[in-house]
mmCIF file of C-alpha atoms and ligand atoms in Angstrom:
data_model
loop_
_atom_site.group_PDB
_atom_site.id
_atom_site.type_symbol
_atom_site.label_atom_id
_atom_site.label_comp_id
_atom_site.label_asym_id
_atom_site.label_seq_id
_atom_site.Cartn_x
_atom_site.Cartn_y
_atom_site.Cartn_z
ATOM 1 C CA MET K 117 -49.533 36.307 -117.662
ATOM 2 C CA LYS K 118 -45.976 36.909 -116.556
ATOM 3 C CA TYR K 119 -44.899 35.520 -113.186
ATOM 4 C CA LYS K 120 -42.265 37.307 -111.154
ATOM 5 C CA ILE K 121 -39.836 34.988 -109.658
ATOM 6 C CA VAL K 122 -37.478 36.208 -106.834
ATOM 7 C CA LEU K 123 -34.207 34.137 -106.344
ATOM 8 C CA LEU K 124 -32.394 34.078 -103.042
ATOM 9 C CA PRO K 125 -29.470 31.635 -103.556
ATOM 10 C CA GLY K 126 -28.046 32.504 -100.091
ATOM 11 C CA ASP K 127 -24.833 30.832 -98.657
ATOM 12 C CA GLY K 128 -22.872 27.698 -98.830
ATOM 13 C CA ILE K 129 -24.213 25.211 -101.371
ATOM 14 C CA GLY K 130 -27.295 27.530 -101.757
ATOM 15 C CA PRO K 131 -25.933 29.180 -105.095
ATOM 16 C CA GLU K 132 -25.037 25.661 -106.503
ATOM 17 C CA VAL K 133 -28.516 24.158 -105.966
ATOM 18 C CA THR K 134 -30.196 27.424 -107.014
ATOM 19 C CA ASP K 135 -28.404 27.328 -110.314
ATOM 20 C CA ALA K 136 -29.870 23.826 -111.115
ATOM 21 C CA ALA K 137 -33.349 24.842 -109.982
ATOM 22 C CA VAL K 138 -33.398 27.971 -112.122
ATOM 23 C CA LYS K 139 -32.014 26.023 -115.208
ATOM 24 C CA VAL K 140 -34.892 23.461 -114.770
ATOM 25 C CA LEU K 141 -37.329 26.289 -114.269
ATOM 26 C CA GLN K 142 -36.145 28.121 -117.335
ATOM 27 C CA PHE K 143 -36.256 24.944 -119.372
ATOM 28 C CA VAL K 144 -39.725 23.954 -118.537
ATOM 29 C CA ALA K 145 -41.070 27.561 -118.774
ATOM 30 C CA GLU K 146 -39.723 27.901 -122.307
ATOM 31 C CA LYS K 147 -40.975 24.436 -123.240
ATOM 32 C CA ILE K 148 -44.586 25.185 -122.308
ATOM 33 C CA GLY K 149 -44.630 29.004 -123.002
ATOM 34 C CA LEU K 150 -44.739 30.212 -119.508
ATOM 35 C CA GLU K 151 -43.491 33.683 -119.208
ATOM 36 C CA LEU K 152 -41.113 34.438 -116.157
ATOM 37 C CA SER K 153 -39.055 37.218 -114.992
ATOM 38 C CA PHE K 154 -36.184 36.569 -112.535
ATOM 39 C CA SER K 155 -34.513 38.840 -110.060
ATOM 40 C CA TYR K 156 -31.497 37.913 -107.852
ATOM 41 C CA HIS K 157 -31.214 39.206 -104.389
ATOM 42 C CA LEU K 158 -28.742 38.707 -101.501
ATOM 43 C CA MET K 159 -30.106 37.149 -98.297
ATOM 44 C CA GLY K 160 -28.341 35.524 -95.362
ATOM 45 C CA GLY K 161 -24.781 35.627 -94.595
ATOM 46 C CA CYS K 162 -23.833 37.019 -98.032
ATOM 47 C CA SER K 163 -26.078 39.846 -97.369
ATOM 48 C CA TYR K 164 -24.747 40.580 -93.905
ATOM 49 C CA ASP K 165 -21.177 40.603 -95.452
ATOM 50 C CA ALA K 166 -22.354 43.191 -98.184
ATOM 51 C CA ASN K 167 -24.985 45.288 -96.114
ATOM 52 C CA GLU K 168 -24.438 44.538 -92.433
ATOM 53 C CA THR K 169 -27.825 42.950 -92.324
ATOM 54 C CA PRO K 170 -28.933 39.528 -93.356
ATOM 55 C CA LEU K 171 -32.107 40.886 -94.962
ATOM 56 C CA THR K 172 -32.265 44.327 -96.552
ATOM 57 C CA ASP K 173 -35.584 46.171 -97.076
ATOM 58 C CA ALA K 174 -34.975 45.906 -100.983
ATOM 59 C CA THR K 175 -34.866 42.108 -100.771
ATOM 60 C CA LEU K 176 -37.972 41.847 -98.638
ATOM 61 C CA ASN K 177 -39.725 44.418 -100.958
ATOM 62 C CA ALA K 178 -38.763 42.270 -103.866
ATOM 63 C CA CYS K 179 -40.414 39.303 -102.124
ATOM 64 C CA TYR K 180 -43.562 41.355 -101.536
ATOM 65 C CA ASP K 181 -43.740 42.124 -105.316
ATOM 66 C CA SER K 182 -43.333 38.421 -106.328
ATOM 67 C CA ASP K 183 -45.380 35.737 -107.357
ATOM 68 C CA ALA K 184 -43.013 33.023 -106.027
ATOM 69 C CA VAL K 185 -39.613 33.094 -104.102
ATOM 70 C CA PHE K 186 -37.091 30.431 -104.330
ATOM 71 C CA LEU K 187 -34.481 30.229 -101.721
ATOM 72 C CA GLY K 188 -31.260 28.035 -101.815
ATOM 73 C CA ALA K 189 -30.040 27.859 -98.226
ATOM 74 C CA VAL K 190 -28.524 30.251 -95.633
ATOM 75 C CA GLY K 191 -26.034 29.995 -92.820
ATOM 76 C CA GLY K 192 -22.555 28.991 -91.977
ATOM 77 C CA VAL K 193 -19.908 28.914 -89.359
ATOM 78 C CA LYS K 194 -18.678 32.471 -90.256
ATOM 79 C CA TRP K 195 -21.923 34.144 -88.975
ATOM 80 C CA GLU K 196 -22.627 31.799 -86.073
ATOM 81 C CA SER K 197 -21.535 34.081 -83.309
ATOM 82 C CA LEU K 198 -23.387 37.155 -84.386
ATOM 83 C CA PRO K 199 -26.256 38.415 -82.374
ATOM 84 C CA HIS K 200 -29.401 36.610 -82.985
ATOM 85 C CA HIS K 201 -31.118 39.254 -85.094
ATOM 86 C CA LEU K 202 -28.142 39.549 -87.441
ATOM 87 C CA LYS K 203 -27.733 35.760 -88.134
ATOM 88 C CA PRO K 204 -28.636 34.464 -91.625
ATOM 89 C CA GLU K 205 -31.271 32.286 -90.159
ATOM 90 C CA ALA K 206 -33.074 35.316 -88.735
ATOM 91 C CA ALA K 207 -33.564 36.611 -92.235
ATOM 92 C CA LEU K 208 -35.275 33.389 -93.322
ATOM 93 C CA LEU K 209 -37.602 33.576 -90.278
ATOM 94 C CA LYS K 210 -38.371 37.147 -91.025
ATOM 95 C CA ILE K 211 -39.301 36.489 -94.656
ATOM 96 C CA ARG K 212 -41.549 33.561 -93.529
ATOM 97 C CA LYS K 213 -43.234 35.816 -90.958
ATOM 98 C CA SER K 214 -43.559 38.866 -93.221
ATOM 99 C CA LEU K 215 -45.064 37.032 -96.125
ATOM 100 C CA GLY K 216 -47.354 35.098 -93.829
ATOM 101 C CA LEU K 217 -46.141 31.648 -95.011
ATOM 102 C CA PHE K 218 -47.936 29.638 -92.249
ATOM 103 C CA SER K 219 -48.142 26.396 -94.120
ATOM 104 C CA ASN K 220 -44.962 24.492 -94.835
ATOM 105 C CA ILE K 221 -45.419 21.418 -96.942
ATOM 106 C CA ARG K 222 -42.569 18.795 -96.864
ATOM 107 C CA PRO K 223 -43.314 15.769 -98.917
ATOM 108 C CA ALA K 224 -41.189 12.608 -98.527
ATOM 109 C CA LYS K 225 -41.688 9.842 -100.897
ATOM 110 C CA VAL K 226 -39.448 6.950 -101.815
ATOM 111 C CA TYR K 227 -37.914 6.819 -105.380
ATOM 112 C CA ASN K 228 -37.737 3.225 -106.127
ATOM 113 C CA ALA K 229 -34.293 3.635 -107.571
ATOM 114 C CA LEU K 230 -32.967 4.952 -104.199
ATOM 115 C CA ILE K 231 -34.351 2.388 -102.036
ATOM 116 C CA ASP K 232 -30.817 1.223 -101.244
ATOM 117 C CA ALA K 233 -29.451 4.571 -100.559
ATOM 118 C CA SER K 234 -31.277 4.950 -97.211
ATOM 119 C CA SER K 235 -29.834 3.648 -93.926
ATOM 120 C CA LEU K 236 -33.324 1.991 -93.453
ATOM 121 C CA ARG K 237 -34.277 -1.489 -94.943
ATOM 122 C CA PRO K 238 -35.758 -1.473 -98.227
ATOM 123 C CA GLU K 239 -38.845 -3.475 -97.066
ATOM 124 C CA VAL K 240 -39.451 -0.758 -94.438
ATOM 125 C CA LEU K 241 -39.235 1.961 -97.020
ATOM 126 C CA SER K 242 -40.967 0.681 -100.139
ATOM 127 C CA GLY K 243 -44.240 2.421 -100.921
ATOM 128 C CA THR K 244 -43.759 5.211 -98.351
ATOM 129 C CA ASP K 245 -45.443 8.414 -99.347
ATOM 130 C CA LEU K 246 -46.081 11.027 -96.736
ATOM 131 C CA VAL K 247 -46.304 14.757 -96.361
ATOM 132 C CA ILE K 248 -45.517 16.907 -93.384
ATOM 133 C CA PHE K 249 -47.666 19.854 -92.831
ATOM 134 C CA ARG K 250 -45.442 22.128 -90.427
ATOM 135 C CA GLU K 251 -46.940 25.260 -89.114
ATOM 136 C CA LEU K 252 -44.272 27.851 -89.960
ATOM 137 C CA THR K 253 -44.974 31.275 -88.540
ATOM 138 C CA GLY K 254 -45.769 30.464 -84.867
ATOM 139 C CA GLY K 255 -44.852 28.397 -81.971
ATOM 140 C CA ILE K 256 -41.527 28.545 -80.066
ATOM 141 C CA TYR K 257 -39.735 30.053 -83.137
ATOM 142 C CA PHE K 258 -41.522 33.342 -82.642
ATOM 143 C CA GLY K 259 -43.037 33.466 -79.021
ATOM 144 C CA GLU K 260 -42.246 36.328 -76.757
ATOM 145 C CA PRO K 261 -40.674 36.789 -74.354
ATOM 146 C CA ARG K 262 -37.376 35.305 -75.513
ATOM 147 C CA GLY K 263 -33.711 35.937 -74.539
ATOM 148 C CA TYR K 264 -30.848 34.889 -72.476
ATOM 149 C CA ASP K 265 -28.630 36.541 -69.878
ATOM 150 C CA GLU K 266 -25.709 35.208 -67.834
ATOM 151 C CA HIS K 267 -27.802 32.938 -65.707
ATOM 152 C CA LYS K 268 -30.540 31.655 -68.009
ATOM 153 C CA GLY K 269 -32.057 31.438 -71.498
ATOM 154 C CA TRP K 270 -35.810 31.383 -72.195
ATOM 155 C CA ASN K 271 -38.261 31.078 -75.099
ATOM 156 C CA THR K 272 -42.078 31.029 -75.261
ATOM 157 C CA LEU K 273 -44.306 28.481 -76.951
ATOM 158 C CA VAL K 274 -47.563 29.807 -77.640
ATOM 159 C CA TYR K 275 -50.375 29.091 -80.342
ATOM 160 C CA SER K 276 -53.589 30.882 -81.003
ATOM 161 C CA THR K 277 -56.866 29.317 -82.043
ATOM 162 C CA GLU K 278 -56.506 30.997 -85.473
ATOM 163 C CA GLU K 279 -52.982 29.763 -85.982
ATOM 164 C CA VAL K 280 -53.831 26.083 -85.280
ATOM 165 C CA GLU K 281 -57.046 26.247 -87.166
ATOM 166 C CA ARG K 282 -55.684 27.429 -90.509
ATOM 167 C CA ILE K 283 -52.706 24.908 -90.716
ATOM 168 C CA ALA K 284 -55.047 22.007 -89.540
ATOM 169 C CA ARG K 285 -57.560 22.992 -92.339
ATOM 170 C CA LYS K 286 -54.862 22.821 -94.969
ATOM 171 C CA ALA K 287 -53.669 19.398 -93.602
ATOM 172 C CA PHE K 288 -57.144 17.944 -93.518
ATOM 173 C CA ALA K 289 -58.093 19.328 -96.916
ATOM 174 C CA VAL K 290 -54.966 17.714 -98.508
ATOM 175 C CA ALA K 291 -55.457 14.385 -96.690
ATOM 176 C CA ARG K 292 -58.935 14.347 -98.401
ATOM 177 C CA GLN K 293 -57.261 14.206 -101.709
ATOM 178 C CA ARG K 294 -54.721 11.551 -100.570
ATOM 179 C CA SER K 295 -55.329 8.486 -98.432
ATOM 180 C CA GLY K 296 -57.606 10.350 -96.026
ATOM 181 C CA ARG K 297 -55.521 10.125 -92.852
ATOM 182 C CA VAL K 298 -54.059 12.877 -90.645
ATOM 183 C CA THR K 299 -51.692 12.132 -87.788
ATOM 184 C CA SER K 300 -51.373 15.257 -85.476
ATOM 185 C CA VAL K 301 -48.130 15.189 -83.631
ATOM 186 C CA ASP K 302 -47.900 16.947 -80.217
ATOM 187 C CA LYS K 303 -46.561 16.670 -76.755
ATOM 188 C CA ALA K 304 -49.986 16.992 -74.955
ATOM 189 C CA ASN K 305 -48.882 14.699 -72.160
ATOM 190 C CA VAL K 306 -46.466 17.493 -70.968
ATOM 191 C CA LEU K 307 -47.230 20.796 -72.684
ATOM 192 C CA GLU K 308 -50.353 22.848 -72.186
ATOM 193 C CA SER K 309 -49.629 24.409 -75.643
ATOM 194 C CA SER K 310 -49.868 20.983 -77.097
ATOM 195 C CA GLN K 311 -53.265 20.112 -75.160
ATOM 196 C CA PHE K 312 -54.547 23.263 -76.721
ATOM 197 C CA TRP K 313 -53.236 22.342 -80.144
ATOM 198 C CA ARG K 314 -54.945 18.878 -79.885
ATOM 199 C CA LYS K 315 -58.310 20.462 -78.725
ATOM 200 C CA ILE K 316 -58.409 22.745 -81.754
ATOM 201 C CA VAL K 317 -57.281 20.161 -84.259
ATOM 202 C CA HIS K 318 -60.246 17.968 -83.095
ATOM 203 C CA GLN K 319 -62.586 20.794 -83.383
ATOM 204 C CA VAL K 320 -61.480 21.416 -86.978
ATOM 205 C CA HIS K 321 -61.817 17.674 -87.629
ATOM 206 C CA GLU K 322 -65.487 18.095 -87.240
ATOM 207 C CA GLU K 323 -65.484 19.851 -90.700
ATOM 208 C CA PHE K 324 -63.630 16.901 -92.106
ATOM 209 C CA ARG K 325 -65.434 13.855 -90.707
ATOM 210 C CA ASP K 326 -64.464 11.695 -93.695
ATOM 211 C CA VAL K 327 -60.725 12.005 -92.912
ATOM 212 C CA LYS K 328 -59.304 9.768 -90.147
ATOM 213 C CA LEU K 329 -57.428 11.550 -87.452
ATOM 214 C CA ASN K 330 -55.164 10.175 -85.023
ATOM 215 C CA ASP K 331 -52.841 11.978 -82.306
ATOM 216 C CA MET K 332 -49.387 10.883 -81.521
ATOM 217 C CA TYR K 333 -46.816 12.173 -79.157
ATOM 218 C CA VAL K 334 -43.749 13.563 -80.906
ATOM 219 C CA ASP K 335 -41.168 11.208 -79.301
ATOM 220 C CA ASN K 336 -43.136 8.350 -80.457
ATOM 221 C CA ALA K 337 -43.744 9.848 -84.016
ATOM 222 C CA ALA K 338 -39.887 10.239 -84.355
ATOM 223 C CA MET K 339 -39.487 6.496 -83.608
ATOM 224 C CA GLN K 340 -42.526 5.313 -85.782
ATOM 225 C CA LEU K 341 -41.078 7.441 -88.795
ATOM 226 C CA VAL K 342 -38.087 5.064 -88.801
ATOM 227 C CA ARG K 343 -39.916 2.024 -87.579
ATOM 228 C CA ASN K 344 -42.725 1.943 -90.156
ATOM 229 C CA PRO K 345 -43.043 5.045 -92.216
ATOM 230 C CA LYS K 346 -45.862 3.658 -94.360
ATOM 231 C CA GLN K 347 -48.253 4.104 -91.528
ATOM 232 C CA PHE K 348 -48.117 7.944 -92.301
ATOM 233 C CA ASP K 349 -50.024 9.922 -94.886
ATOM 234 C CA VAL K 350 -50.370 13.554 -93.650
ATOM 235 C CA ILE K 351 -48.484 14.540 -90.558
ATOM 236 C CA LEU K 352 -49.685 17.751 -89.032
ATOM 237 C CA THR K 353 -47.431 19.507 -86.383
ATOM 238 C CA GLN K 354 -46.125 22.624 -84.833
ATOM 239 C CA ASN K 355 -43.068 24.542 -86.019
ATOM 240 C CA LEU K 356 -40.305 22.962 -83.992
ATOM 241 C CA PHE K 357 -41.560 19.431 -84.261
ATOM 242 C CA GLY K 358 -42.001 19.663 -87.984
ATOM 243 C CA ASP K 359 -38.442 20.995 -88.358
ATOM 244 C CA ILE K 360 -36.985 17.986 -86.527
ATOM 245 C CA LEU K 361 -39.343 15.344 -87.998
ATOM 246 C CA SER K 362 -38.633 16.530 -91.508
ATOM 247 C CA ASP K 363 -35.008 15.921 -91.237
ATOM 248 C CA VAL K 364 -35.922 12.425 -89.877
ATOM 249 C CA ALA K 365 -38.249 11.843 -92.822
ATOM 250 C CA ALA K 366 -35.469 12.930 -95.051
ATOM 251 C CA MET K 367 -33.734 9.480 -94.513
ATOM 252 C CA ILE K 368 -36.747 7.843 -95.951
ATOM 253 C CA THR K 369 -35.857 9.313 -99.204
ATOM 254 C CA GLY K 370 -32.221 8.462 -98.875
ATOM 255 C CA SER K 371 -30.735 11.958 -98.097
ATOM 256 C CA LEU K 372 -31.476 15.374 -97.031
ATOM 257 C CA GLY K 373 -30.434 16.398 -100.378
ATOM 258 C CA MET K 374 -33.810 14.928 -101.788
ATOM 259 C CA LEU K 375 -36.363 16.650 -99.676
ATOM 260 C CA PRO K 376 -38.200 19.727 -101.157
ATOM 261 C CA SER K 377 -40.638 22.233 -99.510
ATOM 262 C CA ALA K 378 -43.274 24.736 -100.240
ATOM 263 C CA SER K 379 -44.187 27.478 -97.805
ATOM 264 C CA LEU K 380 -47.569 29.028 -98.537
ATOM 265 C CA GLY K 381 -49.715 31.671 -97.090
ATOM 266 C CA GLU K 382 -52.866 33.424 -98.243
ATOM 267 C CA LYS K 383 -50.906 35.509 -100.712
ATOM 268 C CA TYR K 384 -47.220 34.561 -101.132
ATOM 269 C CA ALA K 385 -45.243 31.437 -101.787
ATOM 270 C CA LEU K 386 -41.708 30.402 -101.118
ATOM 271 C CA TYR K 387 -39.996 27.215 -102.282
ATOM 272 C CA GLU K 388 -36.774 25.855 -100.777
ATOM 273 C CA PRO K 389 -34.976 22.520 -100.199
ATOM 274 C CA VAL K 390 -35.345 21.326 -96.690
ATOM 275 C CA HIS K 391 -31.523 21.023 -96.193
ATOM 276 C CA GLY K 392 -29.142 23.873 -95.064
ATOM 277 C CA SER K 393 -26.065 25.476 -96.538
ATOM 278 C CA ALA K 394 -23.957 22.250 -95.860
ATOM 279 C CA PRO K 395 -20.766 24.141 -95.214
ATOM 280 C CA ASP K 396 -18.719 20.745 -95.381
ATOM 281 C CA ILE K 397 -19.375 20.348 -99.118
ATOM 282 C CA ALA K 398 -19.922 23.937 -100.221
ATOM 283 C CA GLY K 399 -18.194 25.226 -103.435
ATOM 284 C CA GLN K 400 -17.055 21.707 -104.412
ATOM 285 C CA ASN K 401 -19.745 21.076 -107.081
ATOM 286 C CA LYS K 402 -20.873 17.930 -104.813
ATOM 287 C CA ALA K 403 -24.288 19.091 -103.626
ATOM 288 C CA ASN K 404 -27.306 17.053 -104.544
ATOM 289 C CA PRO K 405 -29.563 19.477 -106.488
ATOM 290 C CA LEU K 406 -32.537 17.225 -106.566
ATOM 291 C CA ALA K 407 -34.327 18.799 -103.387
ATOM 292 C CA SER K 408 -34.168 22.099 -105.162
ATOM 293 C CA ILE K 409 -35.376 20.722 -108.541
ATOM 294 C CA ALA K 410 -38.188 18.958 -106.817
ATOM 295 C CA SER K 411 -39.015 22.313 -105.072
ATOM 296 C CA ILE K 412 -39.523 23.639 -108.511
ATOM 297 C CA ALA K 413 -41.960 20.891 -109.277
ATOM 298 C CA LEU K 414 -43.924 22.022 -106.236
ATOM 299 C CA MET K 415 -43.718 25.662 -107.546
ATOM 300 C CA PHE K 416 -45.423 24.344 -110.816
ATOM 301 C CA SER K 417 -48.196 22.734 -108.824
ATOM 302 C CA TYR K 418 -49.097 25.434 -106.285
ATOM 303 C CA THR K 419 -47.941 28.787 -107.963
ATOM 304 C CA PHE K 420 -48.483 28.102 -111.544
ATOM 305 C CA ASN K 421 -51.439 25.718 -110.998
ATOM 306 C CA LEU K 422 -49.899 23.224 -113.320
ATOM 307 C CA PRO K 423 -49.683 19.899 -111.309
ATOM 308 C CA GLU K 424 -49.206 17.771 -114.367
ATOM 309 C CA ILE K 425 -45.930 19.711 -115.019
ATOM 310 C CA GLY K 426 -44.888 19.191 -111.488
ATOM 311 C CA LEU K 427 -45.345 15.523 -111.958
ATOM 312 C CA SER K 428 -43.315 15.596 -115.164
ATOM 313 C CA ILE K 429 -40.498 17.142 -113.135
ATOM 314 C CA GLU K 430 -40.760 14.478 -110.497
ATOM 315 C CA ASP K 431 -40.833 11.848 -113.306
ATOM 316 C CA ALA K 432 -37.568 13.361 -114.903
ATOM 317 C CA ILE K 433 -35.987 12.995 -111.370
ATOM 318 C CA ALA K 434 -37.015 9.297 -111.101
ATOM 319 C CA LYS K 435 -35.809 8.648 -114.582
ATOM 320 C CA THR K 436 -32.334 10.313 -113.901
ATOM 321 C CA LEU K 437 -32.058 8.069 -110.844
ATOM 322 C CA GLU K 438 -33.124 4.997 -112.847
ATOM 323 C CA LYS K 439 -30.160 5.809 -115.349
ATOM 324 C CA ASN K 440 -27.929 5.289 -112.207
ATOM 325 C CA PHE K 441 -26.703 8.956 -111.809
ATOM 326 C CA ARG K 442 -25.881 9.735 -108.280
ATOM 327 C CA THR K 443 -24.323 12.622 -106.261
ATOM 328 C CA ALA K 444 -22.078 11.511 -103.444
ATOM 329 C CA ASP K 445 -24.796 11.649 -100.685
ATOM 330 C CA ILE K 446 -26.917 9.061 -102.436
ATOM 331 C CA PHE K 447 -24.000 7.110 -104.084
ATOM 332 C CA SER K 448 -23.660 3.352 -103.727
ATOM 333 C CA GLU K 449 -21.557 0.737 -105.497
ATOM 334 C CA GLY K 450 -22.187 0.208 -109.178
ATOM 335 C CA MET K 451 -23.739 3.696 -109.698
ATOM 336 C CA THR K 452 -22.171 6.656 -111.664
ATOM 337 C CA LEU K 453 -20.981 9.247 -109.237
ATOM 338 C CA VAL K 454 -21.682 12.743 -110.696
ATOM 339 C CA SER K 455 -21.371 16.419 -109.638
ATOM 340 C CA THR K 456 -24.100 18.998 -109.071
ATOM 341 C CA THR K 457 -23.850 20.323 -112.598
ATOM 342 C CA VAL K 458 -23.807 16.870 -114.298
ATOM 343 C CA MET K 459 -26.843 15.840 -112.195
ATOM 344 C CA ARG K 460 -28.514 19.033 -113.230
ATOM 345 C CA ASP K 461 -27.822 18.359 -116.990
ATOM 346 C CA GLU K 462 -28.940 14.732 -116.754
ATOM 347 C CA VAL K 463 -32.254 15.972 -115.177
ATOM 348 C CA LEU K 464 -32.640 18.377 -118.151
ATOM 349 C CA LYS K 465 -32.111 15.433 -120.569
ATOM 350 C CA SER K 466 -34.558 13.331 -118.669
ATOM 351 C CA LEU K 467 -37.099 16.289 -118.890
ATOM 352 C CA GLU K 468 -36.856 16.438 -122.558
ATOM 353 C CA GLU K 469 -37.558 12.759 -122.743
ATOM 354 C CA VAL K 470 -40.488 12.912 -120.296
ATOM 355 C CA PHE K 471 -42.020 15.917 -122.316
ATOM 356 C CA GLU K 472 -41.528 14.088 -125.474
ATOM 357 C CA LYS K 473 -43.344 11.026 -124.183
ATOM 358 C CA ASN K 474 -46.104 12.899 -122.609
ATOM 359 C CA LYS K 475 -46.340 15.116 -125.692
ATOM 360 C CA ILE K 476 -46.106 18.166 -123.706
ATOM 361 C CA THR K 477 -45.647 21.344 -125.805
ATOM 362 C CA VAL K 478 -46.436 25.059 -125.817
ATOM 363 C CA THR K 479 -49.808 25.514 -123.958
ATOM 364 C CA SER K 480 -50.050 29.320 -123.822
HETATM 365 P P1 NAD T 780 -27.193 20.956 -93.479
HETATM 366 O O1 NAD T 780 -28.512 20.560 -93.869
HETATM 367 O O2 NAD T 780 -26.620 22.137 -94.112
HETATM 368 O O3 NAD T 780 -26.281 19.647 -93.515
HETATM 369 C C1 NAD T 780 -26.435 18.414 -92.841
HETATM 370 C C2 NAD T 780 -25.638 17.347 -93.603
HETATM 371 O O4 NAD T 780 -26.308 17.039 -94.690
HETATM 372 C C3 NAD T 780 -24.240 17.787 -94.029
HETATM 373 O O5 NAD T 780 -23.415 16.634 -93.939
HETATM 374 C C4 NAD T 780 -24.356 18.129 -95.518
HETATM 375 O O6 NAD T 780 -23.240 17.933 -96.255
HETATM 376 C C5 NAD T 780 -25.520 17.206 -95.911
HETATM 377 N N1 NAD T 780 -26.367 17.814 -97.025
HETATM 378 C C6 NAD T 780 -27.232 18.798 -96.773
HETATM 379 N N2 NAD T 780 -27.698 19.131 -98.042
HETATM 380 C C7 NAD T 780 -27.106 18.407 -98.982
HETATM 381 C C8 NAD T 780 -27.168 18.237 -100.424
HETATM 382 N N3 NAD T 780 -28.047 19.060 -101.111
HETATM 383 N N4 NAD T 780 -26.430 17.357 -100.933
HETATM 384 C C9 NAD T 780 -25.592 16.607 -100.210
HETATM 385 N N5 NAD T 780 -25.394 16.718 -98.963
HETATM 386 C C10 NAD T 780 -26.177 17.506 -98.280
HETATM 387 O O7 NAD T 780 -27.512 21.135 -91.881
HETATM 388 P P2 NAD T 780 -26.379 21.778 -90.803
HETATM 389 O O8 NAD T 780 -24.992 21.267 -91.042
HETATM 390 O O9 NAD T 780 -26.935 21.525 -89.496
HETATM 391 O O10 NAD T 780 -26.404 23.312 -90.994
HETATM 392 C C11 NAD T 780 -25.581 24.130 -91.802
HETATM 393 C C12 NAD T 780 -26.013 25.555 -91.794
HETATM 394 O O11 NAD T 780 -27.124 25.510 -92.708
HETATM 395 C C13 NAD T 780 -26.384 26.101 -90.491
HETATM 396 O O12 NAD T 780 -25.924 27.399 -90.456
HETATM 397 C C14 NAD T 780 -27.927 26.100 -90.446
HETATM 398 O O13 NAD T 780 -28.521 27.093 -89.643
HETATM 399 C C15 NAD T 780 -28.196 26.293 -91.888
HETATM 400 N N6 NAD T 780 -29.505 25.745 -92.383
HETATM 401 C C16 NAD T 780 -30.244 26.524 -93.239
HETATM 402 C C17 NAD T 780 -31.471 26.080 -93.701
HETATM 403 C C18 NAD T 780 -32.086 26.792 -94.807
HETATM 404 O O14 NAD T 780 -31.386 27.763 -95.308
HETATM 405 N N7 NAD T 780 -33.345 26.617 -95.120
HETATM 406 C C19 NAD T 780 -31.930 24.834 -93.378
HETATM 407 C C20 NAD T 780 -31.105 24.031 -92.521
HETATM 408 C C21 NAD T 780 -29.931 24.471 -92.004
HETATM 409 C C1 IPM T 781 -35.490 24.582 -91.981
HETATM 410 C C2 IPM T 781 -34.290 25.208 -91.191
HETATM 411 C C3 IPM T 781 -34.781 26.497 -90.654
HETATM 412 C C4 IPM T 781 -35.795 26.195 -89.537
HETATM 413 C C5 IPM T 781 -33.538 27.281 -89.967
HETATM 414 C C6 IPM T 781 -32.487 27.568 -90.836
HETATM 415 C C7 IPM T 781 -34.117 28.685 -89.577
HETATM 416 O O1 IPM T 781 -33.753 24.336 -90.423
HETATM 417 O O2 IPM T 781 -36.081 25.182 -92.633
HETATM 418 O O3 IPM T 781 -35.864 23.403 -91.767
HETATM 419 O O4 IPM T 781 -35.517 25.815 -88.485
HETATM 420 O O5 IPM T 781 -36.990 26.407 -89.946
HETATM 421 MN MN1 MN T 782 -34.513 22.214 -90.520
#
């Protein structure tokens, strides 16, 4: 079987981190005899510059014809004042919605070698391993009516039964294979939409009685994430809260440059680092490629159904960090400061070692 991979490098550091991801993907695919075909497409600000739209039908159709999409990052100051529907970010939202990618999985775990890179204390962090299930195709990101005029701006936060049920089921099912705990994060003390969310989550919980469920208000959850992140296993939440909480959770790992994500639906899958286009460091070969490489690990687990290969990629990331290689965002004294491309090459070397050790060879 040959998998079709669509690559959307995007803007800013997007192309730099995509390069690293693709090199890792190619290396591993060759190693295990996985057949892949790649096609690159413009999306985001670069597409607007070339085509006057951030997402062409050709790019979207390529995604419809894919087994997996990898996205670097989109956006930047240059496109900030465009009308909403022409912004780079609108393209990303349209892809997520069009492909039905309702389940956004954002794992945050601590690599021991990075325990000093975070602004949080090591004893608070050690052993943290949580995953955020963010609803990705509903909520205030997509609700109608929306708009602004001279005097006011408005958005609509709405969730249907089906939208809450399907993401809740995913979160409970995964919790079952982990520590068996789900924290559903809402704002049910203020928002009717959250009261509804809570009711449906509890209904779905009836199907998963062996999993422990607790509810938490989002303001408290943000605080608890930095106070005692170990208390969390699976966090289940709506689109906007998941966006914010995942950037908070990034500091558990030491940097936004470490956090990967998988966005899954019934038919399609998209993998992307959680971070943005980082205009402040774009084009300088400084970006941390590990979030992108870890997103490729998720692609092996979810799209290729080879979780053991996904784990090997994570092992290679850990090994590279244990060899003290650090990009600027995770650098601390005594470590070796490296560029994006050197970090990429060091991960490739570590991968070779991990594969050697695990005796992974051609399987198909
Ligand atoms: P950002 O994530 O781009 O950057 C925030 C901070 O983190 C910056 O200081 C940046 O240098 C640093 N950072 C991010 N990724 C890094 C990496 N891999 N290595 C090292 N440092 C890294 O967020 P922002 O500055 O708020 O947004 C910039 C643009 O990116 C905006 O246009 C925004 O809309 C867009 N954005 C896109 C995505 C996406 O494409 N998925 C996600 C978030 C933001
Ligand atoms: C993310 C990003 C996006 C979001 C933006 C760029 C549309 O911040 O993936 O976390 O808000 O979902
Ligand atoms: Mn975000």
